[in-house]
Coordinates of C-alpha atoms and ligand atoms in Angstrom, one line a residue:
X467 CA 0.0 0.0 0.0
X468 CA 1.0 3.5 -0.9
X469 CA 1.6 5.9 1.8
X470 CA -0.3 8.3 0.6
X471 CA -3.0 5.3 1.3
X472 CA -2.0 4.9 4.6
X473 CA -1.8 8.5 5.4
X474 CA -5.3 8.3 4.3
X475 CA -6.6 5.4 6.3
X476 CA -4.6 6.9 9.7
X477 CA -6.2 10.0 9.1
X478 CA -9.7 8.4 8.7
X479 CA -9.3 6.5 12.1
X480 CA -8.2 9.1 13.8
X481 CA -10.8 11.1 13.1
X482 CA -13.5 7.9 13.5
X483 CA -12.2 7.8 16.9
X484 CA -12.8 11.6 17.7
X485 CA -16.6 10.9 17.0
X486 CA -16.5 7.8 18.9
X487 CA -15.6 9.6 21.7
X488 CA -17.6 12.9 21.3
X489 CA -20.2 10.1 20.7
X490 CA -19.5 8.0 23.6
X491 CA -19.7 11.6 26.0
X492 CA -23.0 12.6 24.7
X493 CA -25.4 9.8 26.1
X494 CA -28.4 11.4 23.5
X495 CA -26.8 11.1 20.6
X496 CA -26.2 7.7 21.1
X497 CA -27.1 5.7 17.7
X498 CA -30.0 3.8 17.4
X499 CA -29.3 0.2 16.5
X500 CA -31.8 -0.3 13.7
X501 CA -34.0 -2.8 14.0
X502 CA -33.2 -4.5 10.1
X503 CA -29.6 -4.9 10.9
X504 CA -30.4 -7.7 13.6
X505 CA -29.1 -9.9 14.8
X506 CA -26.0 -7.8 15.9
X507 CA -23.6 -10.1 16.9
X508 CA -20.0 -8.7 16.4
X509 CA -20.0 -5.5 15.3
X510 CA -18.8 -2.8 18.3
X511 CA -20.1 0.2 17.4
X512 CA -22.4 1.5 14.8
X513 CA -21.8 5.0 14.1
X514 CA -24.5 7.5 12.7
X515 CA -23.3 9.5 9.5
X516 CA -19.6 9.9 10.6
X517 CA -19.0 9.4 6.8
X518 CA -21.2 11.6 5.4
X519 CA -18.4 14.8 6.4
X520 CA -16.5 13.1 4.0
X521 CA -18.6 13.3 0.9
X522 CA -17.5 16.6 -0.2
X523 CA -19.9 16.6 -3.3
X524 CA -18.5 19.4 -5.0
X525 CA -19.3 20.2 -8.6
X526 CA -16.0 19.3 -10.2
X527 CA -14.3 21.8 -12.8
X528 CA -14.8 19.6 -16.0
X529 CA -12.4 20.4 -19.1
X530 CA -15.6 21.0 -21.6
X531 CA -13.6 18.8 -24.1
X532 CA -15.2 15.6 -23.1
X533 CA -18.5 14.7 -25.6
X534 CA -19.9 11.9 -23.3
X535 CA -23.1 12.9 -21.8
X536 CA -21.8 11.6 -17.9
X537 CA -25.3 13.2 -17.1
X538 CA -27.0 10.3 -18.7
X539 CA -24.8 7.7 -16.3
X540 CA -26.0 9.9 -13.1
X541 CA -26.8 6.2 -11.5
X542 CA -24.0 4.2 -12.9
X543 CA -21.6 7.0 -11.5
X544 CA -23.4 7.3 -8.3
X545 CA -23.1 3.7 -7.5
X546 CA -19.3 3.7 -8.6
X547 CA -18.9 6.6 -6.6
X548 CA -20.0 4.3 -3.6
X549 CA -18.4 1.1 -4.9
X550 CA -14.9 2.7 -4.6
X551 CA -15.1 4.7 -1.4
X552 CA -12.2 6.5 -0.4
X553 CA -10.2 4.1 1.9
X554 CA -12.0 1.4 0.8
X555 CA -11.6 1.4 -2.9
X556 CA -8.4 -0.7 -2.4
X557 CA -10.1 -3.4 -0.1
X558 CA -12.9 -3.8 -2.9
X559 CA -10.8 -3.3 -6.0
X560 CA -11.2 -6.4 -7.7
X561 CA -14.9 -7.5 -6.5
X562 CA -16.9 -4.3 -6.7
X563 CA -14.7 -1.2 -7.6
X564 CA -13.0 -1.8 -10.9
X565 CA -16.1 -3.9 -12.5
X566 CA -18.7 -1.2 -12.0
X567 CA -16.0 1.5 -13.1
X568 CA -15.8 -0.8 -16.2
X569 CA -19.1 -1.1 -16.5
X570 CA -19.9 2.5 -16.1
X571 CA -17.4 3.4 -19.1
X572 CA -18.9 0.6 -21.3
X573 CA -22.4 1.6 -20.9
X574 CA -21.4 5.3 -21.6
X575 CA -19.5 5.1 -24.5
X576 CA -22.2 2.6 -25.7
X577 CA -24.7 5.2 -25.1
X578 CA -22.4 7.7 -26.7
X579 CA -22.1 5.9 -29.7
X580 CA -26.0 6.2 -30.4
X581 CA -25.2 9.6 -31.3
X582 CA -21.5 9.9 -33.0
X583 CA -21.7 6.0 -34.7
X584 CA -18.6 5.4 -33.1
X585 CA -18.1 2.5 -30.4
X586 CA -14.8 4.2 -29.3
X587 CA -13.0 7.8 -28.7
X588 CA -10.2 9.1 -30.5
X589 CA -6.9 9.4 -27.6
X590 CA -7.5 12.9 -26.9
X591 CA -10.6 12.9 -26.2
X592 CA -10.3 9.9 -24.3
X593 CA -7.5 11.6 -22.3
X594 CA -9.9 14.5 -21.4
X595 CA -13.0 12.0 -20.4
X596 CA -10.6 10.0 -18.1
X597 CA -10.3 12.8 -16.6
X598 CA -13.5 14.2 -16.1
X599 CA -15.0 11.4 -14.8
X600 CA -12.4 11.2 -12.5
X601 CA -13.3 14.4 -11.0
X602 CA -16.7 13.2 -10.9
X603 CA -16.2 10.5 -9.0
X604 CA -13.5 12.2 -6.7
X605 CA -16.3 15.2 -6.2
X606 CA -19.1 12.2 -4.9
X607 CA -16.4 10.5 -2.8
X608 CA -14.3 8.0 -4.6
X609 CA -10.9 7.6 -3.7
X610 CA -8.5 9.7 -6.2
X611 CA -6.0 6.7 -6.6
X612 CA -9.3 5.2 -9.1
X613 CA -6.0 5.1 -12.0
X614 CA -4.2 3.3 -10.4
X615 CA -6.1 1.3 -8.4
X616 CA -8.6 -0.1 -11.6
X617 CA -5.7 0.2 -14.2
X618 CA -7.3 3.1 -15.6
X619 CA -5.6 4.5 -18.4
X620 CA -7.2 6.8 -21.3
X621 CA -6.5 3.8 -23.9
X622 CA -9.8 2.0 -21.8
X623 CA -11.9 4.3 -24.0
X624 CA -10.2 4.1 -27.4
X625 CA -10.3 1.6 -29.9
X626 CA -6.7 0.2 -28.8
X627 CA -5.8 -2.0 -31.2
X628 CA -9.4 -2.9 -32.7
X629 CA -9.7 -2.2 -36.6
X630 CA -13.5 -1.5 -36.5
X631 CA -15.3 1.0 -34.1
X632 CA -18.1 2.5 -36.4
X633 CA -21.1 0.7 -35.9
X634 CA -22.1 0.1 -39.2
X635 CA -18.9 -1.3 -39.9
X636 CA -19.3 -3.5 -37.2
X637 CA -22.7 -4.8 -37.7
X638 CA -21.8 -6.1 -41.1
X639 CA -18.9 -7.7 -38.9
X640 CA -20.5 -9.3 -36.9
X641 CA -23.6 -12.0 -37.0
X642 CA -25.6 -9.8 -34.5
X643 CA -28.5 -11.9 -34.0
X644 CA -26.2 -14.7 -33.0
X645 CA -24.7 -12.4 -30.3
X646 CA -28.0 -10.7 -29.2
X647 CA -29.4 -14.1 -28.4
X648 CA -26.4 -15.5 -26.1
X649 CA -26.1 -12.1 -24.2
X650 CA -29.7 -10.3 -23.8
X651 CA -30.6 -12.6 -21.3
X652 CA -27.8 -13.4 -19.2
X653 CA -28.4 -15.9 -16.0
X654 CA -25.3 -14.8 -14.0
X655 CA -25.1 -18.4 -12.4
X656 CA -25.3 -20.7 -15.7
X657 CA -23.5 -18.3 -17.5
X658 CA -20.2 -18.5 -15.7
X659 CA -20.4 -22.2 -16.3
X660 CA -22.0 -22.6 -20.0
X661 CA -20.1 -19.5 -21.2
X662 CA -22.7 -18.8 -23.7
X663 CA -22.7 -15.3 -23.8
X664 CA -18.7 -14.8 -23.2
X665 CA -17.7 -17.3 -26.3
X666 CA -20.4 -15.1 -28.5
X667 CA -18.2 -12.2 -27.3
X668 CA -15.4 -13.9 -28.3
X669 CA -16.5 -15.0 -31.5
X670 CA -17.8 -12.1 -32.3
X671 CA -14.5 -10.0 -31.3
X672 CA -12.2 -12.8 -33.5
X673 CA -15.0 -12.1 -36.6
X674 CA -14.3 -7.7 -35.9
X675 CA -10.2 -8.4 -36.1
X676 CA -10.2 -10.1 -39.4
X677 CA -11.5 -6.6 -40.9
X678 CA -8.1 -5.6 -40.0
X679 CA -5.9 -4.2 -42.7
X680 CA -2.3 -6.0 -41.8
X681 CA -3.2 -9.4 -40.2
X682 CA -1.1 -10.2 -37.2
X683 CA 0.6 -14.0 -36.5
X684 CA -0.9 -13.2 -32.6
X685 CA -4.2 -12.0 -32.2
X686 CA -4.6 -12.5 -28.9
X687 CA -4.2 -9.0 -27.9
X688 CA -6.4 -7.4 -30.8
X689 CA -8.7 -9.6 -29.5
X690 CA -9.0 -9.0 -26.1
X691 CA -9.6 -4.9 -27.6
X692 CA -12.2 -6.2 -29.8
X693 CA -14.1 -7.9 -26.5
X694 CA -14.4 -4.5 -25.8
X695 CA -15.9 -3.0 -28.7
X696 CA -18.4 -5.6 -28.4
X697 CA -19.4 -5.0 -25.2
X698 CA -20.1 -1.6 -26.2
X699 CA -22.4 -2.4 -28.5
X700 CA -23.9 -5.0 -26.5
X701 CA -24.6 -2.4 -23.8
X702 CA -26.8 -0.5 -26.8
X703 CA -28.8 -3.1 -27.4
X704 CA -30.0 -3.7 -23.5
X705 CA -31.7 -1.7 -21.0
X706 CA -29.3 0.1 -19.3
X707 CA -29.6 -1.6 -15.9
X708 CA -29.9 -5.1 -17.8
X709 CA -26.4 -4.1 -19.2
X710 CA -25.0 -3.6 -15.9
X711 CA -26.2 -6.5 -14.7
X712 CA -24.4 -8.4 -17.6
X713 CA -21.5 -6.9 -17.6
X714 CA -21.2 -7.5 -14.0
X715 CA -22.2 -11.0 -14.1
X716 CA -19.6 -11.4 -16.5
X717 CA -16.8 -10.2 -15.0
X718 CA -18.1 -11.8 -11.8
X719 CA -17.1 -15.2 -13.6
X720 CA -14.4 -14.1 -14.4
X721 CA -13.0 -13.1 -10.7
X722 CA -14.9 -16.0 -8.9
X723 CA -12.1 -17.9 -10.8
X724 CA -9.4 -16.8 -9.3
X725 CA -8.0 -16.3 -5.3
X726 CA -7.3 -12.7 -5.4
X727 CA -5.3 -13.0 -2.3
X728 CA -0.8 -12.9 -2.4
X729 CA 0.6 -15.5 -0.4
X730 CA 3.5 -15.1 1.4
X731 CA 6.2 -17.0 2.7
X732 CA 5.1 -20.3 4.5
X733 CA 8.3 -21.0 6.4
X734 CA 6.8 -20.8 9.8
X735 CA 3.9 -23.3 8.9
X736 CA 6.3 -25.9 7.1
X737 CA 8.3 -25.7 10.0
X738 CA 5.6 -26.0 12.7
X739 CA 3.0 -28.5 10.5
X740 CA 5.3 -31.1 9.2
X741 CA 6.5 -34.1 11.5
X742 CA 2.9 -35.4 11.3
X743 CA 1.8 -33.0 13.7
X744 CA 4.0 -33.8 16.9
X745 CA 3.0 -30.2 17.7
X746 CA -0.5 -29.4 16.7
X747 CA -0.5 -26.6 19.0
X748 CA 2.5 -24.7 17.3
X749 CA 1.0 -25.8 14.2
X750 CA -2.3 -24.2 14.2
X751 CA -0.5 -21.0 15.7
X752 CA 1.5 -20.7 12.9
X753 CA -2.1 -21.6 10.7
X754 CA -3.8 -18.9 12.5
X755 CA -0.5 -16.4 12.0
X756 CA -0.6 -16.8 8.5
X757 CA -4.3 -16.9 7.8
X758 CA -4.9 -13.2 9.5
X759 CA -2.1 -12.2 7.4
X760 CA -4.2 -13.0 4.5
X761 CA -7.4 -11.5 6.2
X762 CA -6.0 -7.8 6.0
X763 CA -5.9 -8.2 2.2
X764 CA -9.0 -7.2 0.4
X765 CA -12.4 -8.1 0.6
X766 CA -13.5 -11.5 -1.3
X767 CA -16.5 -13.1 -2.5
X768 CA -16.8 -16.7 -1.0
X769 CA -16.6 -18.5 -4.3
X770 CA -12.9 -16.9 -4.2
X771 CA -12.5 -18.3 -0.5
X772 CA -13.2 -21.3 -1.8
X773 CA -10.2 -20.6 -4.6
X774 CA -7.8 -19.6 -2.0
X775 CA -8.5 -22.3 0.5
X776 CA -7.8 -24.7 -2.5
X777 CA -4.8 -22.6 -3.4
X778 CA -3.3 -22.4 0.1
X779 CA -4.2 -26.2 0.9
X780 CA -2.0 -27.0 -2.5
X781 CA 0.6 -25.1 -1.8
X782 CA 0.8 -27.0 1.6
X783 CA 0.6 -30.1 0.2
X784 CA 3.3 -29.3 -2.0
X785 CA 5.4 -29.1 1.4
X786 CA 4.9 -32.2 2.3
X787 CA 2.1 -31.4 4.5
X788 CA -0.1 -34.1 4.2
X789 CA -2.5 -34.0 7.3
X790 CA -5.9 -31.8 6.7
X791 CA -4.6 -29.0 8.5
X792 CA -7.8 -26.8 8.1
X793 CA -9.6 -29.7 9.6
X794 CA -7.6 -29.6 12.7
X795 CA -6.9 -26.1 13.3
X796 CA -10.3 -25.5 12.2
X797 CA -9.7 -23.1 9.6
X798 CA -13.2 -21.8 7.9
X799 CA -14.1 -20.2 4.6
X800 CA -14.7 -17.1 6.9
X801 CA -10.8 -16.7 8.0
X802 CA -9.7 -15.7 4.3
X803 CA -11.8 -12.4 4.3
X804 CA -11.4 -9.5 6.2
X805 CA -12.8 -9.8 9.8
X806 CA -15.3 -7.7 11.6
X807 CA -15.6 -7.1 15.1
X808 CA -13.6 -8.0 17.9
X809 CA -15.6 -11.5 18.0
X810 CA -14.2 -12.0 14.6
X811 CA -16.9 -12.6 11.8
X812 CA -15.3 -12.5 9.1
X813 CA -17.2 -11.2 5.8
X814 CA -17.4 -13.0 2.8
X815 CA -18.8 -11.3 0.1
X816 CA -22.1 -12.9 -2.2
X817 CA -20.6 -14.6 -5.2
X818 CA -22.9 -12.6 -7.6
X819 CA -22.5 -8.5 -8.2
X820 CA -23.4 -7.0 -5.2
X821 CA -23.0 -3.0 -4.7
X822 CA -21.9 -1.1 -1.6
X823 CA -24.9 0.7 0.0
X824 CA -24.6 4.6 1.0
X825 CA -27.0 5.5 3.8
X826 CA -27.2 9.1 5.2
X827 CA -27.4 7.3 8.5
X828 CA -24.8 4.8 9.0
X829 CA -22.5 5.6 5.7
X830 CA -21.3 2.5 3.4
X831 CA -22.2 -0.5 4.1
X832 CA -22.4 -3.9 2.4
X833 CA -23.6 -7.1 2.1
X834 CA -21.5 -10.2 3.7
X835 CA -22.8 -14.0 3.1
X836 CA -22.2 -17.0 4.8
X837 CA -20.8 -15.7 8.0
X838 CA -21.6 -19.5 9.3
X839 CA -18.3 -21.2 10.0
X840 CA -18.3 -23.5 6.9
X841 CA -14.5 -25.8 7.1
X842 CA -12.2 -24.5 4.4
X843 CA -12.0 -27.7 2.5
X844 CA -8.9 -29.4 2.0
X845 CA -8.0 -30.1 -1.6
X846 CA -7.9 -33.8 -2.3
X847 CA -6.6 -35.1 -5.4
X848 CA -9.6 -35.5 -8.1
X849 CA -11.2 -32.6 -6.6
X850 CA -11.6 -29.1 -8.8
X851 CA -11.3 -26.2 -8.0
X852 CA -13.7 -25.0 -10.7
X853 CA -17.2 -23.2 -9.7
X854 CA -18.9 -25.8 -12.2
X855 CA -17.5 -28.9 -10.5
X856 CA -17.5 -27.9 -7.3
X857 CA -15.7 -30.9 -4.8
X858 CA -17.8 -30.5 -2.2
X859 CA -21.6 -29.3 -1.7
X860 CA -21.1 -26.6 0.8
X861 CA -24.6 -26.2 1.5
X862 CA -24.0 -22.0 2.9
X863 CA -22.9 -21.3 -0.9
X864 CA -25.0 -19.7 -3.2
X865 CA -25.3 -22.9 -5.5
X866 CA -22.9 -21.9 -8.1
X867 CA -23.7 -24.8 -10.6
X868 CA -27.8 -24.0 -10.3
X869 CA -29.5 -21.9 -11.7
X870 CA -32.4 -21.5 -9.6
X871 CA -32.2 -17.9 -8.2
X872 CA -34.4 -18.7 -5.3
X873 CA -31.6 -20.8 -3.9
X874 CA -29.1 -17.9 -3.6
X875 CA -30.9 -16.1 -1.1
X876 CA -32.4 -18.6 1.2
X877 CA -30.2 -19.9 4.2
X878 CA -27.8 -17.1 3.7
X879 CA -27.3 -15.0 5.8
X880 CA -27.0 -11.6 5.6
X881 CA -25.7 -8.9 7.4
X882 CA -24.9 -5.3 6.7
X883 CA -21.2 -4.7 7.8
X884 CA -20.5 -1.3 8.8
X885 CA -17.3 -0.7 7.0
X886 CA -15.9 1.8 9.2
X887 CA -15.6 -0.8 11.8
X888 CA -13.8 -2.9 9.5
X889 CA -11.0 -0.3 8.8
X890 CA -10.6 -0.2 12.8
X891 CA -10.2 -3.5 13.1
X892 CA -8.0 -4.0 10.2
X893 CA -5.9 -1.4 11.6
X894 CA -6.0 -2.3 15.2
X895 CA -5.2 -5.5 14.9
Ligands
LIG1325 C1 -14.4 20.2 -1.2 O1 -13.6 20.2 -2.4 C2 -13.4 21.5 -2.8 C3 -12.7 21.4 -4.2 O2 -11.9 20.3 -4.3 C4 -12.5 22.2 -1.8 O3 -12.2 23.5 -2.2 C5 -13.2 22.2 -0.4 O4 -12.4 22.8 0.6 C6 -13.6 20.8 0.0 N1 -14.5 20.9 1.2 C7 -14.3 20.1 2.2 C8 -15.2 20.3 3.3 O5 -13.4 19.3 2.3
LIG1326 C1 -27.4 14.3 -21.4 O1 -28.3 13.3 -20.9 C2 -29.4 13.9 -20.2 C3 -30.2 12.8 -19.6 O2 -30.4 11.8 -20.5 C4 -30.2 14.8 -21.1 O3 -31.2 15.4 -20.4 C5 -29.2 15.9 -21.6 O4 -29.9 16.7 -22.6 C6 -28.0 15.3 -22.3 N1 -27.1 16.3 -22.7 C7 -26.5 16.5 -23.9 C8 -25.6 17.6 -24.0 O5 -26.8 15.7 -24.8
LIG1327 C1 -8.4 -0.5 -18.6 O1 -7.6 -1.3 -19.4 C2 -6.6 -2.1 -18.8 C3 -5.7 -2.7 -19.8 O2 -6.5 -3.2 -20.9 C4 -7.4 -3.2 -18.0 O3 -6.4 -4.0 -17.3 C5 -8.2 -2.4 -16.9 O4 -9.0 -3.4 -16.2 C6 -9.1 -1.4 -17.6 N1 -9.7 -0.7 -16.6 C7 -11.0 -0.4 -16.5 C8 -11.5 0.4 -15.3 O5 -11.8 -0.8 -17.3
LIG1328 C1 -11.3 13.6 -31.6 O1 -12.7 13.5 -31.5 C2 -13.3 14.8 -31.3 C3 -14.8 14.6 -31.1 O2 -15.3 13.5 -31.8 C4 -13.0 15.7 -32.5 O3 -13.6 17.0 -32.3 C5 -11.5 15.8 -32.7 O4 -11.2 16.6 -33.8 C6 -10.8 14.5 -32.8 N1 -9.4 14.6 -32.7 C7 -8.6 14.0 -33.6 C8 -7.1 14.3 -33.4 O5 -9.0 13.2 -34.4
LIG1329 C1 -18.2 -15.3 -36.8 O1 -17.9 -15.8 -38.0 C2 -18.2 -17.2 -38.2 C3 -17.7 -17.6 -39.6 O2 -18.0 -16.7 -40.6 C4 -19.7 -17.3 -38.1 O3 -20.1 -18.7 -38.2 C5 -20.2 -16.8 -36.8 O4 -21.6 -16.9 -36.7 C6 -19.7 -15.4 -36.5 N1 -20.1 -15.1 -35.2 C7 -20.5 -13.9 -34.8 C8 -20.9 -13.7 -33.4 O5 -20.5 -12.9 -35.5
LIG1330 C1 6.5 -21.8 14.2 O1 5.6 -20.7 14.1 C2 6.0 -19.5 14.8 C3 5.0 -18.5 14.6 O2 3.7 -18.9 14.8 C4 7.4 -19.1 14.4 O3 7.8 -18.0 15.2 C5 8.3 -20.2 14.5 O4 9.6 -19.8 13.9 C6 7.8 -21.4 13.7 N1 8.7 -22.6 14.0 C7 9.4 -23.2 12.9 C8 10.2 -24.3 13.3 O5 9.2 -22.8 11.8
LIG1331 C1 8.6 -33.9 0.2 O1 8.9 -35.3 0.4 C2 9.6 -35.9 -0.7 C3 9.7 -37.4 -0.3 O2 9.7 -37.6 1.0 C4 11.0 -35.2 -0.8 O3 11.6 -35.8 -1.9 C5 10.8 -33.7 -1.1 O4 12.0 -33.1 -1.1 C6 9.9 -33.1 0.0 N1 9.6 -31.7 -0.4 C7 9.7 -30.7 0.5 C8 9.3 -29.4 -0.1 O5 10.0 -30.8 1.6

C-alpha cells in the first residue's frame, strides 16, 4: 500500500475515533441500533453518518472537451462513486470497484455511440473524459488513486488495437442476431459455467479483427480490444440496468475464478506442521498467524475463499504437508476475508454482483454471506477447483452450478457490515 494510502486510512481512524468519543460523551446522541440490521452479533459500534463529512460533493471543474453525456450515467456513476469509497476502494478493488467502473465506461460510451456511430473515442478525447470522470467521482467521494487502483488508463476508452469501431462497420462484422441471443438474457449463475454469452463475445471479437488491414501471426491481444468494442455495443442493445447486470455478471465469472489474495512466505507453517503434527499446538498458531495475514488483504466473494483455501491447501501439500490442517486447526471459509468485530466474523462477500450501499445514516455498508463457519475444505486429489465442479456441496454457498435464483438467497445470511468498523479493526489489529 501507498503511503499516501496509509496516510489516508490513519487520518480516517483518527478522526473515526474523535466521534466515537464525542459520541460515547453525549449519552443522546447515542445511535439507534436499527431494528433491520439484527441480529447484531460482532460488530462494536455503529456509528451514525460519521462518513457523510466526508462526501465533499462538489461540482468538479470539468475540461468542456469531453462529448460523453456523464449526465446520462448519473446512476451508474453514483453507485461507482460508492463502490470505490475512499479508503476502501483498495479493499474492494477487484470484487466491486473496478467492475462497476468498467461497467460504467462501457455503458457510456455505448450510449455515446448512439449519437456519434462510433463505439470508441479518439486518444484525446479519451485523455480529457478519463479525466472528467475522475473528477466526478472524486467530487461524490471516490478515492482519487481510481487510475491506479482499476488500471485506468485513457487507452480503456479508445479503440486500442481494434480495426472496427463505427457501428455500421461493425454490424456487417458481426452476425448480431447470433450475439444478441447469447447475451440479452444473461443468467449470471449458468453463464459462468456454459459460457454462452462470453464465447459469442469472443466469437464475435475474432469475426471484428479479421476486418483488419495487416493481419497479425498473434491475435490475442487485438482480440482482447475487440471484447471491448463488443461490449459496447452490447450495452446498446439492453436496457441500461440489464447491461449492468451483464456486464457485472460477466466479469463476476471471471474473478470467482481466481484467489485474489498474495501468499507469502510459508516457512513458519512448514516448519511448525510437518512431523505429522508432533505439535499441533505450534501448528495451528503458525495456521492462525498466517491466515490473518491474509485477512487484512482485500475483501473476497466466497466463491474466491473457496479458490484460496484450495490454493493455500496446494501449496501446503506441495510441502509435504499431508494432514488436513484446516480440519484440525479449524480453519473456515470465513478466515480468508477480512474480519469484523472484535468476535471476529469474518465477511465474505455474495458470489454474484453486489454493490456497496450509501446510507445518510450509517455511511457504506455492504452485504456479507455466509458468516456461518463453513471448514475450508482441503483439496484432495480428483477434486476441482472449478465453480462448475465444485468438490464438495457446501450447503451456505449460493449454488454456483444452479441456476435456480431462489436458492441464492435462502439460508444465507446476511448482514450489513459497517465498513468503518472494519478499517478499525484491520488497523488495530
Ligand atoms: C471540497 O472540495 C473543494 C474542491 O476540491 C475544496 O475547495 C473544499 O475545501 C472541499 N471541502 C471540504 C469540506 O473538504
Ligand atoms: C445528457 O443526458 C441527459 C439525460 O439523459 C439529457 O437530459 C441531456 O440533454 C443530455 N445532454 C446532452 C448535451 O446531450
Ligand atoms: C483498462 O484497461 C486495462 C488494460 O487493458 C485493464 O487492465 C483495466 O482493467 C481497464 N480498466 C477499467 C476500469 O476498465
Ligand atoms: C477527436 O474527436 C473529437 C470529437 O469527436 C473531434 O472533435 C477531434 O477533432 C478528434 N481529434 C482528432 C485528433 O482526431
Ligand atoms: C463469426 O464468423 C463465423 C464464420 O463466418 C460465423 O459462423 C459466426 O456466426 C460469426 N459469429 C459472430 C458472433 O459474428
Ligand atoms: C512456528 O511458528 C511460529 C509463529 O507462529 C514461528 O515464530 C516459528 O519460527 C515457527 N517454527 C518453525 C520451526 O518454523
Ligand atoms: C517432500 O517429500 C519428498 C519425499 O519424502 C521429498 O523428496 C521432497 O524433497 C519433500 N519436499 C519438500 C518441499 O520438503
Amino acid at each position: 500500500m501507498t503511503r499516501r494510502a496509509e496516510f489516508e486510512m490513519g487520518l480516517f481512524v483518527v478522526l473515526q475515533f474523535m466521534f466515537m468519543l464525542y459520541l460515547c460523551s453525549s449519552e443522546e446522541l447515542l445511535p439507534e441500533i436499527s431494528p433491520d440490521t439484527s441480529p447484531q452479533p460482532f460488530l462494536p459500534f455503529i456509528a451514525p453518518s460519521p462518513m457523510v463529512p466526508f462526501i465533499n460533493t462538489t461540482i468538479p471543474k470539468l475540461s468542456g472537451l469531453c462529448s460523453l453525456n456523464f449526465t446520462a450515467s448519473e446512476g451508474l456513476i453514483q453507485t461507482t462513486s460508492h463502490n470505490c469509497w475512499t479508503v476502501f476502494a483498495p479493499l474492494l478493488a477487484n470484487v466491486m470497484c473496478c467492475p462497476q467502473l468498467d461497467a460504467t465506461l462501457t455503458i457510456t460510451l455505448g450510449k455515446a455511440s448512439k449519437e456519434t456511430g462510433l463505439l470508441a473515442l479518439n486518444r484525446t478525447q479519451s485523455k480529457h473524459c478519463v479525466s472528467d470522470l475522475e473528477k466526478i467521482l472524486v467530487g461524490k467521494g471516490a478515492s482519487s488513486r481510481l487510475r491506479s487502483i482499476c488500471s485506468l488508463y485513457s487507452s480503456n476508452l479508445t479503440a486500442s488495437s481494434c480495426p472496427v469501431i463505427n457501428v455500421d462497420e461493425f454490424e456487417s462484422a458481426v452476425d448480431t442476431s447470433k450475439l444478441l441471443l447469447a447475451c440479452e438474457k444473461v443468467d449470471p449463475v449458468k453463464e459462468c459455467c456454459e459460457q454462452a454469452c462470453q464465447n459469442a463475445i469472443l466469437d464475435a471479437a475474432t469475426n471484428v479483427t479479421l476486418k483488419a488491414s495487416e493481419p497479425l501471426t498473434d491475435n490475442s491481444v487485438r482480440i482482447s480490444d475487440c471484447k471491448n468494442i463488443v461490449q459496447r455495443w452490447l450495452a446498446t442493445k439492453l436496457e441500461p440496468s440489464q447491461a449492468k447486470e451483464t456486464l457485472r455478471g460477466l466479469a463476476n465469472c471471471k474473478i470467482n475464478r481466481v484467489c485474489p489474495l498474495v501468499f507469502s512466505d510459508m516457512r513458519d507453517i512448514s516448519g511448525n506442521c510437518s512431523n505429522e503434527l508432533s505439535n499441533q499446538m505450534g501448528c495451528c498458531g503458525a495456521m492462525e498467524s498466517y491466515v490473518s495475514h491474509l485477512q487484512k488483504q482485500a475483501l473476497i466473494t466466497n466463491l474466491q475463499a473457496l479458490d484460496c483455501a484450495t490454493s493455500l491447501g496446494t501449496k501446503l501439500q506441495k510441502l509435504n504437508i499431508t494432514k488436513n490442517v484446516f480440519s484440525v486447526c479449524h480453519i473456515s471459509l470465513k478466515d480468508f476475508s477480512l474480519q469484523v468485530g472484535s468476535q471476529e466474523s469474518g465477511c465474505l462477500l455474495p458470489s454474484l454482483p453486489s454493490d456497496a450501499i450509501f446510507d445518510q445514516d450509517s455511511g457504506i455498508s455492504f452485504t456479507c454471506d455466509l458468516n456461518d463457519n463453513i471448514p475450508a475444505p482441503w483439496p484432495s486429489s480428483q477434486s476441482s477447483a472449478s465453480t462448475c465442479e465444485k468438490p464438495v456441496t457446501i450447503p451456505a454457498l449460493p449454488a454456483a452450478a444452479s441456476s435456480q435464483p431462489g436458492l441464492y438467497n435462502e439460508g444465507v445470511t446476511r448482514f450489513g457490515i459497517f465498513v468503518l468498523s472494519l478499517v478499525l479493526v484491520i488497523l488495530l489489529s
